Amino acid sequence: MADFRFSLFAVTLCAIILAPSPSPAQPAPAPAESATGTGTRSRDVIKKFVASFATPTHMTGKIARWEDGICPLTVGQQPAVTKFVTQRVKDVAAMVGAPVNAMQSCTPNIEIVFTKLPQELLDNVREHQVEYLGYAQSGAQLEKLATVARPVQAWYTTQTKDRHGMSRIDSALRTGEGIAMPCFTCLGRGGPTEYLPDATYASVSGDHISDGVRSVFYHIIIVADINRLNGYEAGPLADYVAMLALAQLNSLDTCQELPSIENMLAKGCEAKTGELTGNDIAYLRGLYGMSPDRMLLATQMSEIADRMSQTLGGQ
């Protein structure tokens, strides 16, 4: 791990790039692994670990992961530090089987920003690129979503892809032209069709286990409040960021029973670790090895837990 520390160098709002979808992915070579020990690995503990991490999307109720190659960009620190953080995210992605865009000129789809003005940054995103805050059905939900509450926090934009690869951004806003369908209740009202302005469609299979539809990351913003990170070394923070960049985690303030990098910033948690643990790597490998189109969240979680058990040598 790097032994340098993050400086109190604030990024300005004009330095932030809010990007569209990425270029096609190309595989990157897998790096050597680096992770700490795992502790207890019973099946029940692993299932609890998975349940505390897994976050279903609003549109499908499934767990999202990257399908397009990741292209991280880090700003707000000296070049040596930003390069280190960006490369660490790529290295961890390659280690766990997530796709990595190997092109030097790829369009960023993970933006990691170190700033002294995190709330001002989010206010700017809300004004100019509100879809990058994630899914919100009401003004109150959007207000909560656009509030910085943690030293390091992530905002996820997801999309839904059907079995033919057609994708739509997950949004509560009207995003399409609607659908005209045969109307079975419109007799006597002047037409054989009924227009559904907010409806969308997807091509699915007839399988009751896997329907061909999956949830996919489109864009992630990770904001680090450097006012609250003084004294943290680059290595642990880069590992923490990498975890947020590859998986949407549900309980960042829960002290995990199994050792995890996510305990590092959890409130009141004494079980701190300084790097990604074997449990973290096993979870990410389970996530990127599972069947993404399973219809039930419980099935996806069970598959991740099974893969974790295999990776960790559990029962």
mmCIF file of C-alpha atoms in Angstrom, residues 24-130:
data_model
loop_
_atom_site.group_PDB
_atom_site.id
_atom_site.type_symbol
_atom_site.label_atom_id
_atom_site.label_comp_id
_atom_site.label_asym_id
_atom_site.label_seq_id
_atom_site.Cartn_x
_atom_site.Cartn_y
_atom_site.Cartn_z
ATOM 1 C CA PRO A 24 -17.037 -0.633 -25.074
ATOM 2 C CA ALA A 25 -15.046 -2.589 -22.539
ATOM 3 C CA GLN A 26 -11.759 -4.336 -23.079
ATOM 4 C CA PRO A 27 -10.341 -6.768 -20.517
ATOM 5 C CA ALA A 28 -7.388 -5.747 -18.366
ATOM 6 C CA PRO A 29 -4.805 -8.139 -16.915
ATOM 7 C CA ALA A 30 -5.518 -9.271 -13.366
ATOM 8 C CA PRO A 31 -3.144 -7.877 -10.720
ATOM 9 C CA ALA A 32 -1.730 -9.672 -7.733
ATOM 10 C CA GLU A 33 -4.229 -9.866 -4.904
ATOM 11 C CA SER A 34 -3.907 -7.928 -1.666
ATOM 12 C CA ALA A 35 -6.397 -8.469 1.125
ATOM 13 C CA THR A 36 -6.396 -9.112 4.842
ATOM 14 C CA GLY A 37 -7.708 -12.212 6.668
ATOM 15 C CA THR A 38 -11.349 -13.147 6.870
ATOM 16 C CA GLY A 39 -12.191 -14.375 10.367
ATOM 17 C CA THR A 40 -15.273 -16.558 10.913
ATOM 18 C CA ARG A 41 -16.744 -17.960 7.688
ATOM 19 C CA SER A 42 -19.882 -19.852 8.684
ATOM 20 C CA ARG A 43 -22.695 -20.000 6.140
ATOM 21 C CA ASP A 44 -25.050 -17.991 8.367
ATOM 22 C CA VAL A 45 -22.479 -15.246 8.898
ATOM 23 C CA ILE A 46 -21.760 -15.075 5.169
ATOM 24 C CA LYS A 47 -25.490 -14.828 4.376
ATOM 25 C CA LYS A 48 -25.809 -11.993 6.893
ATOM 26 C CA PHE A 49 -22.817 -10.245 5.307
ATOM 27 C CA VAL A 50 -24.365 -10.512 1.845
ATOM 28 C CA ALA A 51 -27.754 -9.307 3.097
ATOM 29 C CA SER A 52 -26.170 -6.237 4.686
ATOM 30 C CA PHE A 53 -24.346 -5.351 1.458
ATOM 31 C CA ALA A 54 -26.853 -6.209 -1.306
ATOM 32 C CA THR A 55 -28.892 -3.258 -2.573
ATOM 33 C CA PRO A 56 -31.754 -3.907 -5.030
ATOM 34 C CA THR A 57 -32.503 -1.324 -7.704
ATOM 35 C CA HIS A 58 -35.870 0.412 -7.776
ATOM 36 C CA MET A 59 -36.878 -0.740 -11.256
ATOM 37 C CA THR A 60 -36.130 -4.469 -11.167
ATOM 38 C CA GLY A 61 -35.488 -5.258 -7.511
ATOM 39 C CA LYS A 62 -32.230 -6.915 -8.616
ATOM 40 C CA ILE A 63 -28.607 -6.202 -7.696
ATOM 41 C CA ALA A 64 -26.725 -3.934 -10.094
ATOM 42 C CA ARG A 65 -23.186 -4.432 -11.294
ATOM 43 C CA TRP A 66 -20.995 -3.144 -14.107
ATOM 44 C CA GLU A 67 -21.556 -4.596 -17.558
ATOM 45 C CA ASP A 68 -19.738 -1.922 -19.558
ATOM 46 C CA GLY A 69 -16.046 -1.537 -18.826
ATOM 47 C CA ILE A 70 -15.297 0.759 -15.924
ATOM 48 C CA CYS A 71 -13.418 3.990 -16.664
ATOM 49 C CA PRO A 72 -12.626 5.718 -13.347
ATOM 50 C CA LEU A 73 -11.420 9.314 -13.050
ATOM 51 C CA THR A 74 -10.070 10.832 -9.829
ATOM 52 C CA VAL A 75 -9.747 14.581 -9.241
ATOM 53 C CA GLY A 76 -9.001 16.867 -6.297
ATOM 54 C CA GLN A 77 -5.559 15.629 -5.209
ATOM 55 C CA GLN A 78 -1.999 15.777 -6.475
ATOM 56 C CA PRO A 79 -1.375 13.747 -9.666
ATOM 57 C CA ALA A 80 0.475 10.917 -7.898
ATOM 58 C CA VAL A 81 -2.466 10.377 -5.549
ATOM 59 C CA THR A 82 -5.204 10.607 -8.185
ATOM 60 C CA LYS A 83 -3.304 8.182 -10.411
ATOM 61 C CA PHE A 84 -2.901 5.754 -7.513
ATOM 62 C CA VAL A 85 -6.626 5.810 -6.616
ATOM 63 C CA THR A 86 -7.731 5.405 -10.232
ATOM 64 C CA GLN A 87 -5.359 2.494 -10.799
ATOM 65 C CA ARG A 88 -6.400 0.791 -7.565
ATOM 66 C CA VAL A 89 -10.050 0.802 -8.674
ATOM 67 C CA LYS A 90 -9.043 -0.770 -11.996
ATOM 68 C CA ASP A 91 -6.833 -3.346 -10.297
ATOM 69 C CA VAL A 92 -9.554 -4.457 -7.892
ATOM 70 C CA ALA A 93 -12.065 -4.635 -10.755
ATOM 71 C CA ALA A 94 -9.751 -6.895 -12.747
ATOM 72 C CA MET A 95 -9.111 -9.023 -9.641
ATOM 73 C CA VAL A 96 -12.814 -9.760 -9.053
ATOM 74 C CA GLY A 97 -13.929 -10.202 -12.660
ATOM 75 C CA ALA A 98 -15.528 -6.803 -13.281
ATOM 76 C CA PRO A 99 -15.076 -5.394 -16.801
ATOM 77 C CA VAL A 100 -12.341 -2.757 -17.246
ATOM 78 C CA ASN A 101 -12.081 -0.369 -20.176
ATOM 79 C CA ALA A 102 -8.425 -0.486 -21.239
ATOM 80 C CA MET A 103 -8.608 2.509 -23.566
ATOM 81 C CA GLN A 104 -6.587 5.528 -22.404
ATOM 82 C CA SER A 105 -9.163 7.928 -23.838
ATOM 83 C CA CYS A 106 -12.267 6.243 -22.432
ATOM 84 C CA THR A 107 -15.161 8.358 -21.198
ATOM 85 C CA PRO A 108 -15.296 8.341 -17.372
ATOM 86 C CA ASN A 109 -18.231 6.493 -15.843
ATOM 87 C CA ILE A 110 -16.876 6.472 -12.269
ATOM 88 C CA GLU A 111 -15.961 9.934 -11.001
ATOM 89 C CA ILE A 112 -14.076 10.165 -7.734
ATOM 90 C CA VAL A 113 -13.923 13.690 -6.344
ATOM 91 C CA PHE A 114 -11.942 14.873 -3.300
ATOM 92 C CA THR A 115 -13.207 18.270 -2.233
ATOM 93 C CA LYS A 116 -13.563 20.662 0.691
ATOM 94 C CA LEU A 117 -17.003 21.636 -0.641
ATOM 95 C CA PRO A 118 -18.945 18.383 -0.952
ATOM 96 C CA GLN A 119 -22.423 19.855 -0.508
ATOM 97 C CA GLU A 120 -21.760 22.614 -3.017
ATOM 98 C CA LEU A 121 -20.647 19.921 -5.427
ATOM 99 C CA LEU A 122 -23.865 17.942 -4.946
ATOM 100 C CA ASP A 123 -25.953 21.114 -5.311
ATOM 101 C CA ASN A 124 -24.226 21.665 -8.653
ATOM 102 C CA VAL A 125 -24.937 18.091 -9.740
ATOM 103 C CA ARG A 126 -28.582 18.459 -8.719
ATOM 104 C CA GLU A 127 -28.917 21.626 -10.779
ATOM 105 C CA HIS A 128 -27.174 20.441 -13.924
ATOM 106 C CA GLN A 129 -27.164 16.606 -13.959
ATOM 107 C CA VAL A 130 -29.889 15.512 -11.570
#
